[in-house]
Amino acid sequence: MPVYVYAILAVGWILWLLPFPLSGWNWSAPAKRDNRSRWGLLLQVVAYSLLWQGHFWMRSPALWQVALAILCFLFASLLSWTSTRALGKHLRFDAALSHDHQLVRSGPYGILRHPIYTSMLCILLGTGVLITPPLLFLIALIVFLLGTEIRVRAEDGLLASRFGDEFFRYRQTVSAYIPFLR
């Protein structure tokens, strides 16, 4: 694999990851948590690891793959930076609510209920298009989407239990993590 592909991967992942440790992640004990979301996270991690299983070091992506990957990485980074900023102190690793939790609808949350998951999907797509054989990429994508659905349902359940009709109205007008779907 050409050196520039490694550079694109490294820069893409670092730019995407950087806002999370800089955001002041909330590690305090939540008022309510749904641990089922951890199973979704496990599936997402498995999906990411599948991307790296197909002799990636021997691949030389076409120009269109490089361009598409860069676009995916840029969009993922944009979403991770704007989402962590919009969430502020409500950013958590788990599906959980704090005692003073608010329903965030500003920034990317006005367009998607779970834009961080969209950014994670973009990272998966950008990485996969560069280094993963098509069949393995498809399997990784399916595993990732299953994990994401578990996490979305857990978080939506918590938000519905806290915010009731306000969340139901929000859910009816704003897609979960893929624009124009559900």
PDB file of N, CA and C in Angstrom, residues 82-171:
ATOM      1  N   THR A  82     -18.431  19.002  15.703  1.00  0.00           N
ATOM      2  CA  THR A  82     -19.645  19.777  15.974  1.00  0.00           C
ATOM      3  C   THR A  82     -20.574  19.055  16.959  1.00  0.00           C
ATOM      4  N   SER A  83     -20.591  17.736  16.912  1.00  0.00           N
ATOM      5  CA  SER A  83     -21.455  16.964  17.822  1.00  0.00           C
ATOM      6  C   SER A  83     -20.965  17.034  19.261  1.00  0.00           C
ATOM      7  N   THR A  84     -19.653  16.871  19.452  1.00  0.00           N
ATOM      8  CA  THR A  84     -19.130  16.936  20.820  1.00  0.00           C
ATOM      9  C   THR A  84     -19.312  18.329  21.398  1.00  0.00           C
ATOM     10  N   ARG A  85     -19.180  19.335  20.553  1.00  0.00           N
ATOM     11  CA  ARG A  85     -19.394  20.716  21.022  1.00  0.00           C
ATOM     12  C   ARG A  85     -20.859  20.940  21.410  1.00  0.00           C
ATOM     13  N   ALA A  86     -21.781  20.451  20.585  1.00  0.00           N
ATOM     14  CA  ALA A  86     -23.207  20.627  20.871  1.00  0.00           C
ATOM     15  C   ALA A  86     -23.622  19.866  22.134  1.00  0.00           C
ATOM     16  N   LEU A  87     -23.081  18.666  22.324  1.00  0.00           N
ATOM     17  CA  LEU A  87     -23.441  17.866  23.497  1.00  0.00           C
ATOM     18  C   LEU A  87     -22.860  18.440  24.787  1.00  0.00           C
ATOM     19  N   GLY A  88     -21.658  18.970  24.699  1.00  0.00           N
ATOM     20  CA  GLY A  88     -21.022  19.529  25.888  1.00  0.00           C
ATOM     21  C   GLY A  88     -20.925  18.510  27.003  1.00  0.00           C
ATOM     22  N   LYS A  89     -21.439  18.865  28.169  1.00  0.00           N
ATOM     23  CA  LYS A  89     -21.319  17.998  29.348  1.00  0.00           C
ATOM     24  C   LYS A  89     -22.181  16.740  29.268  1.00  0.00           C
ATOM     25  N   HIS A  90     -23.021  16.631  28.254  1.00  0.00           N
ATOM     26  CA  HIS A  90     -23.882  15.450  28.122  1.00  0.00           C
ATOM     27  C   HIS A  90     -23.213  14.317  27.340  1.00  0.00           C
ATOM     28  N   LEU A  91     -22.002  14.545  26.853  1.00  0.00           N
ATOM     29  CA  LEU A  91     -21.279  13.504  26.114  1.00  0.00           C
ATOM     30  C   LEU A  91     -20.860  12.398  27.071  1.00  0.00           C
ATOM     31  N   ARG A  92     -21.256  11.172  26.729  1.00  0.00           N
ATOM     32  CA  ARG A  92     -20.942  10.007  27.548  1.00  0.00           C
ATOM     33  C   ARG A  92     -20.536   8.854  26.652  1.00  0.00           C
ATOM     34  N   PHE A  93     -19.800   7.947  27.248  1.00  0.00           N
ATOM     35  CA  PHE A  93     -19.376   6.740  26.562  1.00  0.00           C
ATOM     36  C   PHE A  93     -20.544   5.761  26.436  1.00  0.00           C
ATOM     37  N   ASP A  94     -21.332   5.650  27.486  1.00  0.00           N
ATOM     38  CA  ASP A  94     -22.475   4.738  27.541  1.00  0.00           C
ATOM     39  C   ASP A  94     -23.768   5.451  27.170  1.00  0.00           C
ATOM     40  N   ALA A  95     -24.789   4.665  26.915  1.00  0.00           N
ATOM     41  CA  ALA A  95     -26.135   5.210  26.788  1.00  0.00           C
ATOM     42  C   ALA A  95     -26.596   5.510  28.211  1.00  0.00           C
ATOM     43  N   ALA A  96     -26.593   6.793  28.547  1.00  0.00           N
ATOM     44  CA  ALA A  96     -26.896   7.176  29.926  1.00  0.00           C
ATOM     45  C   ALA A  96     -27.430   8.598  29.971  1.00  0.00           C
ATOM     46  N   LEU A  97     -28.143   8.883  31.034  1.00  0.00           N
ATOM     47  CA  LEU A  97     -28.668  10.224  31.279  1.00  0.00           C
ATOM     48  C   LEU A  97     -28.122  10.741  32.595  1.00  0.00           C
ATOM     49  N   SER A  98     -27.741  11.999  32.602  1.00  0.00           N
ATOM     50  CA  SER A  98     -27.322  12.629  33.847  1.00  0.00           C
ATOM     51  C   SER A  98     -28.554  13.205  34.547  1.00  0.00           C
ATOM     52  N   HIS A  99     -28.371  13.626  35.786  1.00  0.00           N
ATOM     53  CA  HIS A  99     -29.493  14.166  36.550  1.00  0.00           C
ATOM     54  C   HIS A  99     -30.077  15.416  35.898  1.00  0.00           C
ATOM     55  N   ASP A 100     -29.225  16.206  35.278  1.00  0.00           N
ATOM     56  CA  ASP A 100     -29.672  17.458  34.655  1.00  0.00           C
ATOM     57  C   ASP A 100     -29.657  17.375  33.129  1.00  0.00           C
ATOM     58  N   HIS A 101     -29.884  16.186  32.598  1.00  0.00           N
ATOM     59  CA  HIS A 101     -29.792  15.956  31.160  1.00  0.00           C
ATOM     60  C   HIS A 101     -30.808  16.812  30.405  1.00  0.00           C
ATOM     61  N   GLN A 102     -30.364  17.336  29.277  1.00  0.00           N
ATOM     62  CA  GLN A 102     -31.234  18.107  28.392  1.00  0.00           C
ATOM     63  C   GLN A 102     -31.282  17.424  27.032  1.00  0.00           C
ATOM     64  N   LEU A 103     -32.385  17.597  26.340  1.00  0.00           N
ATOM     65  CA  LEU A 103     -32.516  17.063  24.994  1.00  0.00           C
ATOM     66  C   LEU A 103     -31.849  18.042  24.034  1.00  0.00           C
ATOM     67  N   VAL A 104     -30.683  17.667  23.537  1.00  0.00           N
ATOM     68  CA  VAL A 104     -29.897  18.551  22.667  1.00  0.00           C
ATOM     69  C   VAL A 104     -30.444  18.453  21.247  1.00  0.00           C
ATOM     70  N   ARG A 105     -30.791  19.612  20.687  1.00  0.00           N
ATOM     71  CA  ARG A 105     -31.300  19.673  19.314  1.00  0.00           C
ATOM     72  C   ARG A 105     -30.571  20.731  18.487  1.00  0.00           C
ATOM     73  N   SER A 106     -29.482  21.229  19.013  1.00  0.00           N
ATOM     74  CA  SER A 106     -28.728  22.259  18.303  1.00  0.00           C
ATOM     75  C   SER A 106     -27.599  21.619  17.486  1.00  0.00           C
ATOM     76  N   GLY A 107     -27.011  22.404  16.599  1.00  0.00           N
ATOM     77  CA  GLY A 107     -25.926  21.906  15.764  1.00  0.00           C
ATOM     78  C   GLY A 107     -26.382  20.732  14.922  1.00  0.00           C
ATOM     79  N   PRO A 108     -25.559  19.701  14.807  1.00  0.00           N
ATOM     80  CA  PRO A 108     -25.931  18.556  13.973  1.00  0.00           C
ATOM     81  C   PRO A 108     -27.121  17.773  14.534  1.00  0.00           C
ATOM     82  N   TYR A 109     -27.449  17.994  15.814  1.00  0.00           N
ATOM     83  CA  TYR A 109     -28.592  17.307  16.417  1.00  0.00           C
ATOM     84  C   TYR A 109     -29.920  17.849  15.907  1.00  0.00           C
ATOM     85  N   GLY A 110     -29.886  18.929  15.162  1.00  0.00           N
ATOM     86  CA  GLY A 110     -31.075  19.420  14.490  1.00  0.00           C
ATOM     87  C   GLY A 110     -31.347  18.668  13.202  1.00  0.00           C
ATOM     88  N   ILE A 111     -30.339  17.927  12.719  1.00  0.00           N
ATOM     89  CA  ILE A 111     -30.455  17.181  11.462  1.00  0.00           C
ATOM     90  C   ILE A 111     -30.496  15.675  11.713  1.00  0.00           C
ATOM     91  N   LEU A 112     -29.742  15.226  12.710  1.00  0.00           N
ATOM     92  CA  LEU A 112     -29.650  13.803  13.054  1.00  0.00           C
ATOM     93  C   LEU A 112     -29.720  13.656  14.574  1.00  0.00           C
ATOM     94  N   ARG A 113     -30.414  12.621  15.043  1.00  0.00           N
ATOM     95  CA  ARG A 113     -30.491  12.393  16.489  1.00  0.00           C
ATOM     96  C   ARG A 113     -29.175  11.848  17.048  1.00  0.00           C
ATOM     97  N   HIS A 114     -28.419  11.143  16.223  1.00  0.00           N
ATOM     98  CA  HIS A 114     -27.176  10.506  16.671  1.00  0.00           C
ATOM     99  C   HIS A 114     -26.046  10.788  15.677  1.00  0.00           C
ATOM    100  N   PRO A 115     -25.650  12.044  15.532  1.00  0.00           N
ATOM    101  CA  PRO A 115     -24.626  12.369  14.529  1.00  0.00           C
ATOM    102  C   PRO A 115     -23.253  11.765  14.826  1.00  0.00           C
ATOM    103  N   ILE A 116     -22.970  11.439  16.073  1.00  0.00           N
ATOM    104  CA  ILE A 116     -21.693  10.779  16.359  1.00  0.00           C
ATOM    105  C   ILE A 116     -21.673   9.387  15.726  1.00  0.00           C
ATOM    106  N   TYR A 117     -22.814   8.699  15.723  1.00  0.00           N
ATOM    107  CA  TYR A 117     -22.875   7.403  15.049  1.00  0.00           C
ATOM    108  C   TYR A 117     -22.727   7.573  13.542  1.00  0.00           C
ATOM    109  N   THR A 118     -23.250   8.672  13.002  1.00  0.00           N
ATOM    110  CA  THR A 118     -23.045   8.957  11.583  1.00  0.00           C
ATOM    111  C   THR A 118     -21.559   9.157  11.308  1.00  0.00           C
ATOM    112  N   SER A 119     -20.887   9.871  12.207  1.00  0.00           N
ATOM    113  CA  SER A 119     -19.449  10.087  12.024  1.00  0.00           C
ATOM    114  C   SER A 119     -18.694   8.757  12.112  1.00  0.00           C
ATOM    115  N   MET A 120     -19.119   7.885  13.004  1.00  0.00           N
ATOM    116  CA  MET A 120     -18.490   6.567  13.113  1.00  0.00           C
ATOM    117  C   MET A 120     -18.711   5.753  11.839  1.00  0.00           C
ATOM    118  N   LEU A 121     -19.902   5.869  11.261  1.00  0.00           N
ATOM    119  CA  LEU A 121     -20.192   5.190  10.003  1.00  0.00           C
ATOM    120  C   LEU A 121     -19.296   5.741   8.885  1.00  0.00           C
ATOM    121  N   CYS A 122     -19.105   7.040   8.855  1.00  0.00           N
ATOM    122  CA  CYS A 122     -18.239   7.642   7.837  1.00  0.00           C
ATOM    123  C   CYS A 122     -16.789   7.183   7.988  1.00  0.00           C
ATOM    124  N   ILE A 123     -16.321   7.047   9.225  1.00  0.00           N
ATOM    125  CA  ILE A 123     -14.966   6.527   9.455  1.00  0.00           C
ATOM    126  C   ILE A 123     -14.864   5.092   8.944  1.00  0.00           C
ATOM    127  N   LEU A 124     -15.882   4.301   9.215  1.00  0.00           N
ATOM    128  CA  LEU A 124     -15.902   2.924   8.722  1.00  0.00           C
ATOM    129  C   LEU A 124     -15.892   2.908   7.195  1.00  0.00           C
ATOM    130  N   LEU A 125     -16.709   3.737   6.567  1.00  0.00           N
ATOM    131  CA  LEU A 125     -16.774   3.769   5.106  1.00  0.00           C
ATOM    132  C   LEU A 125     -15.456   4.250   4.500  1.00  0.00           C
ATOM    133  N   GLY A 126     -14.888   5.301   5.065  1.00  0.00           N
ATOM    134  CA  GLY A 126     -13.627   5.820   4.552  1.00  0.00           C
ATOM    135  C   GLY A 126     -12.493   4.819   4.664  1.00  0.00           C
ATOM    136  N   THR A 127     -12.429   4.160   5.796  1.00  0.00           N
ATOM    137  CA  THR A 127     -11.382   3.154   5.998  1.00  0.00           C
ATOM    138  C   THR A 127     -11.614   1.953   5.095  1.00  0.00           C
ATOM    139  N   GLY A 128     -12.854   1.495   5.060  1.00  0.00           N
ATOM    140  CA  GLY A 128     -13.183   0.310   4.267  1.00  0.00           C
ATOM    141  C   GLY A 128     -12.931   0.481   2.788  1.00  0.00           C
ATOM    142  N   VAL A 129     -13.284   1.631   2.253  1.00  0.00           N
ATOM    143  CA  VAL A 129     -13.099   1.852   0.818  1.00  0.00           C
ATOM    144  C   VAL A 129     -11.615   1.885   0.448  1.00  0.00           C
ATOM    145  N   LEU A 130     -10.763   2.230   1.397  1.00  0.00           N
ATOM    146  CA  LEU A 130      -9.317   2.275   1.133  1.00  0.00           C
ATOM    147  C   LEU A 130      -8.632   0.921   1.255  1.00  0.00           C
ATOM    148  N   ILE A 131      -9.022   0.132   2.253  1.00  0.00           N
ATOM    149  CA  ILE A 131      -8.175  -1.020   2.593  1.00  0.00           C
ATOM    150  C   ILE A 131      -8.860  -2.377   2.604  1.00  0.00           C
ATOM    151  N   THR A 132     -10.163  -2.441   2.431  1.00  0.00           N
ATOM    152  CA  THR A 132     -10.875  -3.694   2.671  1.00  0.00           C
ATOM    153  C   THR A 132     -11.439  -4.289   1.382  1.00  0.00           C
ATOM    154  N   PRO A 133     -11.254  -5.592   1.166  1.00  0.00           N
ATOM    155  CA  PRO A 133     -11.893  -6.246   0.023  1.00  0.00           C
ATOM    156  C   PRO A 133     -13.419  -6.125   0.125  1.00  0.00           C
ATOM    157  N   PRO A 134     -14.107  -6.046  -1.011  1.00  0.00           N
ATOM    158  CA  PRO A 134     -15.553  -5.759  -1.009  1.00  0.00           C
ATOM    159  C   PRO A 134     -16.411  -6.662  -0.117  1.00  0.00           C
ATOM    160  N   LEU A 135     -16.223  -7.969  -0.159  1.00  0.00           N
ATOM    161  CA  LEU A 135     -17.065  -8.863   0.641  1.00  0.00           C
ATOM    162  C   LEU A 135     -16.837  -8.643   2.134  1.00  0.00           C
ATOM    163  N   LEU A 136     -15.601  -8.520   2.534  1.00  0.00           N
ATOM    164  CA  LEU A 136     -15.280  -8.266   3.939  1.00  0.00           C
ATOM    165  C   LEU A 136     -15.810  -6.893   4.374  1.00  0.00           C
ATOM    166  N   PHE A 137     -15.736  -5.930   3.486  1.00  0.00           N
ATOM    167  CA  PHE A 137     -16.268  -4.593   3.743  1.00  0.00           C
ATOM    168  C   PHE A 137     -17.777  -4.665   3.975  1.00  0.00           C
ATOM    169  N   LEU A 138     -18.483  -5.421   3.159  1.00  0.00           N
ATOM    170  CA  LEU A 138     -19.928  -5.577   3.308  1.00  0.00           C
ATOM    171  C   LEU A 138     -20.264  -6.234   4.650  1.00  0.00           C
ATOM    172  N   ILE A 139     -19.529  -7.256   5.028  1.00  0.00           N
ATOM    173  CA  ILE A 139     -19.756  -7.929   6.315  1.00  0.00           C
ATOM    174  C   ILE A 139     -19.515  -6.950   7.457  1.00  0.00           C
ATOM    175  N   ALA A 140     -18.418  -6.198   7.385  1.00  0.00           N
ATOM    176  CA  ALA A 140     -18.109  -5.211   8.428  1.00  0.00           C
ATOM    177  C   ALA A 140     -19.220  -4.167   8.518  1.00  0.00           C
ATOM    178  N   LEU A 141     -19.723  -3.730   7.378  1.00  0.00           N
ATOM    179  CA  LEU A 141     -20.791  -2.730   7.362  1.00  0.00           C
ATOM    180  C   LEU A 141     -22.060  -3.269   8.021  1.00  0.00           C
ATOM    181  N   ILE A 142     -22.407  -4.494   7.726  1.00  0.00           N
ATOM    182  CA  ILE A 142     -23.604  -5.104   8.329  1.00  0.00           C
ATOM    183  C   ILE A 142     -23.436  -5.239   9.843  1.00  0.00           C
ATOM    184  N   VAL A 143     -22.295  -5.720  10.277  1.00  0.00           N
ATOM    185  CA  VAL A 143     -22.033  -5.864  11.719  1.00  0.00           C
ATOM    186  C   VAL A 143     -22.083  -4.495  12.397  1.00  0.00           C
ATOM    187  N   PHE A 144     -21.484  -3.493  11.760  1.00  0.00           N
ATOM    188  CA  PHE A 144     -21.496  -2.145  12.322  1.00  0.00           C
ATOM    189  C   PHE A 144     -22.928  -1.616  12.443  1.00  0.00           C
ATOM    190  N   LEU A 145     -23.724  -1.773  11.412  1.00  0.00           N
ATOM    191  CA  LEU A 145     -25.103  -1.269  11.449  1.00  0.00           C
ATOM    192  C   LEU A 145     -25.939  -1.987  12.513  1.00  0.00           C
ATOM    193  N   LEU A 146     -25.704  -3.279  12.701  1.00  0.00           N
ATOM    194  CA  LEU A 146     -26.397  -4.001  13.783  1.00  0.00           C
ATOM    195  C   LEU A 146     -26.025  -3.413  15.145  1.00  0.00           C
ATOM    196  N   GLY A 147     -24.740  -3.183  15.352  1.00  0.00           N
ATOM    197  CA  GLY A 147     -24.289  -2.582  16.609  1.00  0.00           C
ATOM    198  C   GLY A 147     -24.850  -1.191  16.808  1.00  0.00           C
ATOM    199  N   THR A 148     -24.874  -0.415  15.741  1.00  0.00           N
ATOM    200  CA  THR A 148     -25.394   0.944  15.834  1.00  0.00           C
ATOM    201  C   THR A 148     -26.884   0.930  16.154  1.00  0.00           C
ATOM    202  N   GLU A 149     -27.624   0.032  15.552  1.00  0.00           N
ATOM    203  CA  GLU A 149     -29.061  -0.063  15.844  1.00  0.00           C
ATOM    204  C   GLU A 149     -29.305  -0.388  17.321  1.00  0.00           C
ATOM    205  N   ILE A 150     -28.496  -1.275  17.875  1.00  0.00           N
ATOM    206  CA  ILE A 150     -28.628  -1.583  19.302  1.00  0.00           C
ATOM    207  C   ILE A 150     -28.408  -0.324  20.133  1.00  0.00           C
ATOM    208  N   ARG A 151     -27.372   0.428  19.810  1.00  0.00           N
ATOM    209  CA  ARG A 151     -27.053   1.642  20.572  1.00  0.00           C
ATOM    210  C   ARG A 151     -28.127   2.714  20.395  1.00  0.00           C
ATOM    211  N   VAL A 152     -28.612   2.882  19.171  1.00  0.00           N
ATOM    212  CA  VAL A 152     -29.653   3.881  18.910  1.00  0.00           C
ATOM    213  C   VAL A 152     -30.911   3.547  19.695  1.00  0.00           C
ATOM    214  N   ARG A 153     -31.309   2.305  19.689  1.00  0.00           N
ATOM    215  CA  ARG A 153     -32.532   1.911  20.406  1.00  0.00           C
ATOM    216  C   ARG A 153     -32.377   2.101  21.918  1.00  0.00           C
ATOM    217  N   ALA A 154     -31.193   1.798  22.429  1.00  0.00           N
ATOM    218  CA  ALA A 154     -30.951   1.998  23.864  1.00  0.00           C
ATOM    219  C   ALA A 154     -31.019   3.483  24.217  1.00  0.00           C
ATOM    220  N   GLU A 155     -30.343   4.309  23.445  1.00  0.00           N
ATOM    221  CA  GLU A 155     -30.348   5.744  23.732  1.00  0.00           C
ATOM    222  C   GLU A 155     -31.722   6.363  23.522  1.00  0.00           C
ATOM    223  N   ASP A 156     -32.387   5.973  22.455  1.00  0.00           N
ATOM    224  CA  ASP A 156     -33.730   6.502  22.214  1.00  0.00           C
ATOM    225  C   ASP A 156     -34.687   6.108  23.332  1.00  0.00           C
ATOM    226  N   GLY A 157     -34.544   4.894  23.840  1.00  0.00           N
ATOM    227  CA  GLY A 157     -35.386   4.461  24.951  1.00  0.00           C
ATOM    228  C   GLY A 157     -35.176   5.312  26.197  1.00  0.00           C
ATOM    229  N   LEU A 158     -33.917   5.596  26.494  1.00  0.00           N
ATOM    230  CA  LEU A 158     -33.616   6.457  27.646  1.00  0.00           C
ATOM    231  C   LEU A 158     -34.175   7.857  27.452  1.00  0.00           C
ATOM    232  N   LEU A 159     -33.964   8.408  26.266  1.00  0.00           N
ATOM    233  CA  LEU A 159     -34.447   9.767  25.995  1.00  0.00           C
ATOM    234  C   LEU A 159     -35.974   9.820  26.022  1.00  0.00           C
ATOM    235  N   ALA A 160     -36.631   8.787  25.508  1.00  0.00           N
ATOM    236  CA  ALA A 160     -38.093   8.743  25.543  1.00  0.00           C
ATOM    237  C   ALA A 160     -38.595   8.650  26.984  1.00  0.00           C
ATOM    238  N   SER A 161     -37.908   7.892  27.812  1.00  0.00           N
ATOM    239  CA  SER A 161     -38.341   7.759  29.208  1.00  0.00           C
ATOM    240  C   SER A 161     -38.180   9.074  29.969  1.00  0.00           C
ATOM    241  N   ARG A 162     -37.206   9.873  29.595  1.00  0.00           N
ATOM    242  CA  ARG A 162     -36.974  11.147  30.290  1.00  0.00           C
ATOM    243  C   ARG A 162     -37.805  12.291  29.717  1.00  0.00           C
ATOM    244  N   PHE A 163     -37.897  12.357  28.385  1.00  0.00           N
ATOM    245  CA  PHE A 163     -38.486  13.539  27.756  1.00  0.00           C
ATOM    246  C   PHE A 163     -39.865  13.305  27.144  1.00  0.00           C
ATOM    247  N   GLY A 164     -40.338  12.074  27.122  1.00  0.00           N
ATOM    248  CA  GLY A 164     -41.695  11.764  26.694  1.00  0.00           C
ATOM    249  C   GLY A 164     -42.073  12.331  25.339  1.00  0.00           C
ATOM    250  N   ASP A 165     -43.192  13.097  25.305  1.00  0.00           N
ATOM    251  CA  ASP A 165     -43.726  13.633  24.057  1.00  0.00           C
ATOM    252  C   ASP A 165     -42.736  14.537  23.327  1.00  0.00           C
ATOM    253  N   GLU A 166     -41.933  15.268  24.076  1.00  0.00           N
ATOM    254  CA  GLU A 166     -40.942  16.140  23.449  1.00  0.00           C
ATOM    255  C   GLU A 166     -39.972  15.310  22.597  1.00  0.00           C
ATOM    256  N   PHE A 167     -39.546  14.169  23.138  1.00  0.00           N
ATOM    257  CA  PHE A 167     -38.638  13.314  22.370  1.00  0.00           C
ATOM    258  C   PHE A 167     -39.369  12.652  21.205  1.00  0.00           C
ATOM    259  N   PHE A 168     -40.627  12.226  21.419  1.00  0.00           N
ATOM    260  CA  PHE A 168     -41.375  11.582  20.336  1.00  0.00           C
ATOM    261  C   PHE A 168     -41.555  12.537  19.152  1.00  0.00           C
ATOM    262  N   ARG A 169     -41.815  13.802  19.416  1.00  0.00           N
ATOM    263  CA  ARG A 169     -41.915  14.790  18.335  1.00  0.00           C
ATOM    264  C   ARG A 169     -40.561  14.954  17.632  1.00  0.00           C
ATOM    265  N   TYR A 170     -39.514  15.015  18.411  1.00  0.00           N
ATOM    266  CA  TYR A 170     -38.158  15.121  17.857  1.00  0.00           C
ATOM    267  C   TYR A 170     -37.857  13.912  16.985  1.00  0.00           C
ATOM    268  N   ARG A 171     -38.168  12.721  17.458  1.00  0.00           N
ATOM    269  CA  ARG A 171     -37.903  11.485  16.721  1.00  0.00           C
ATOM    270  C   ARG A 171     -38.706  11.415  15.416  1.00  0.00           C
TER     271      ARG A 171
END
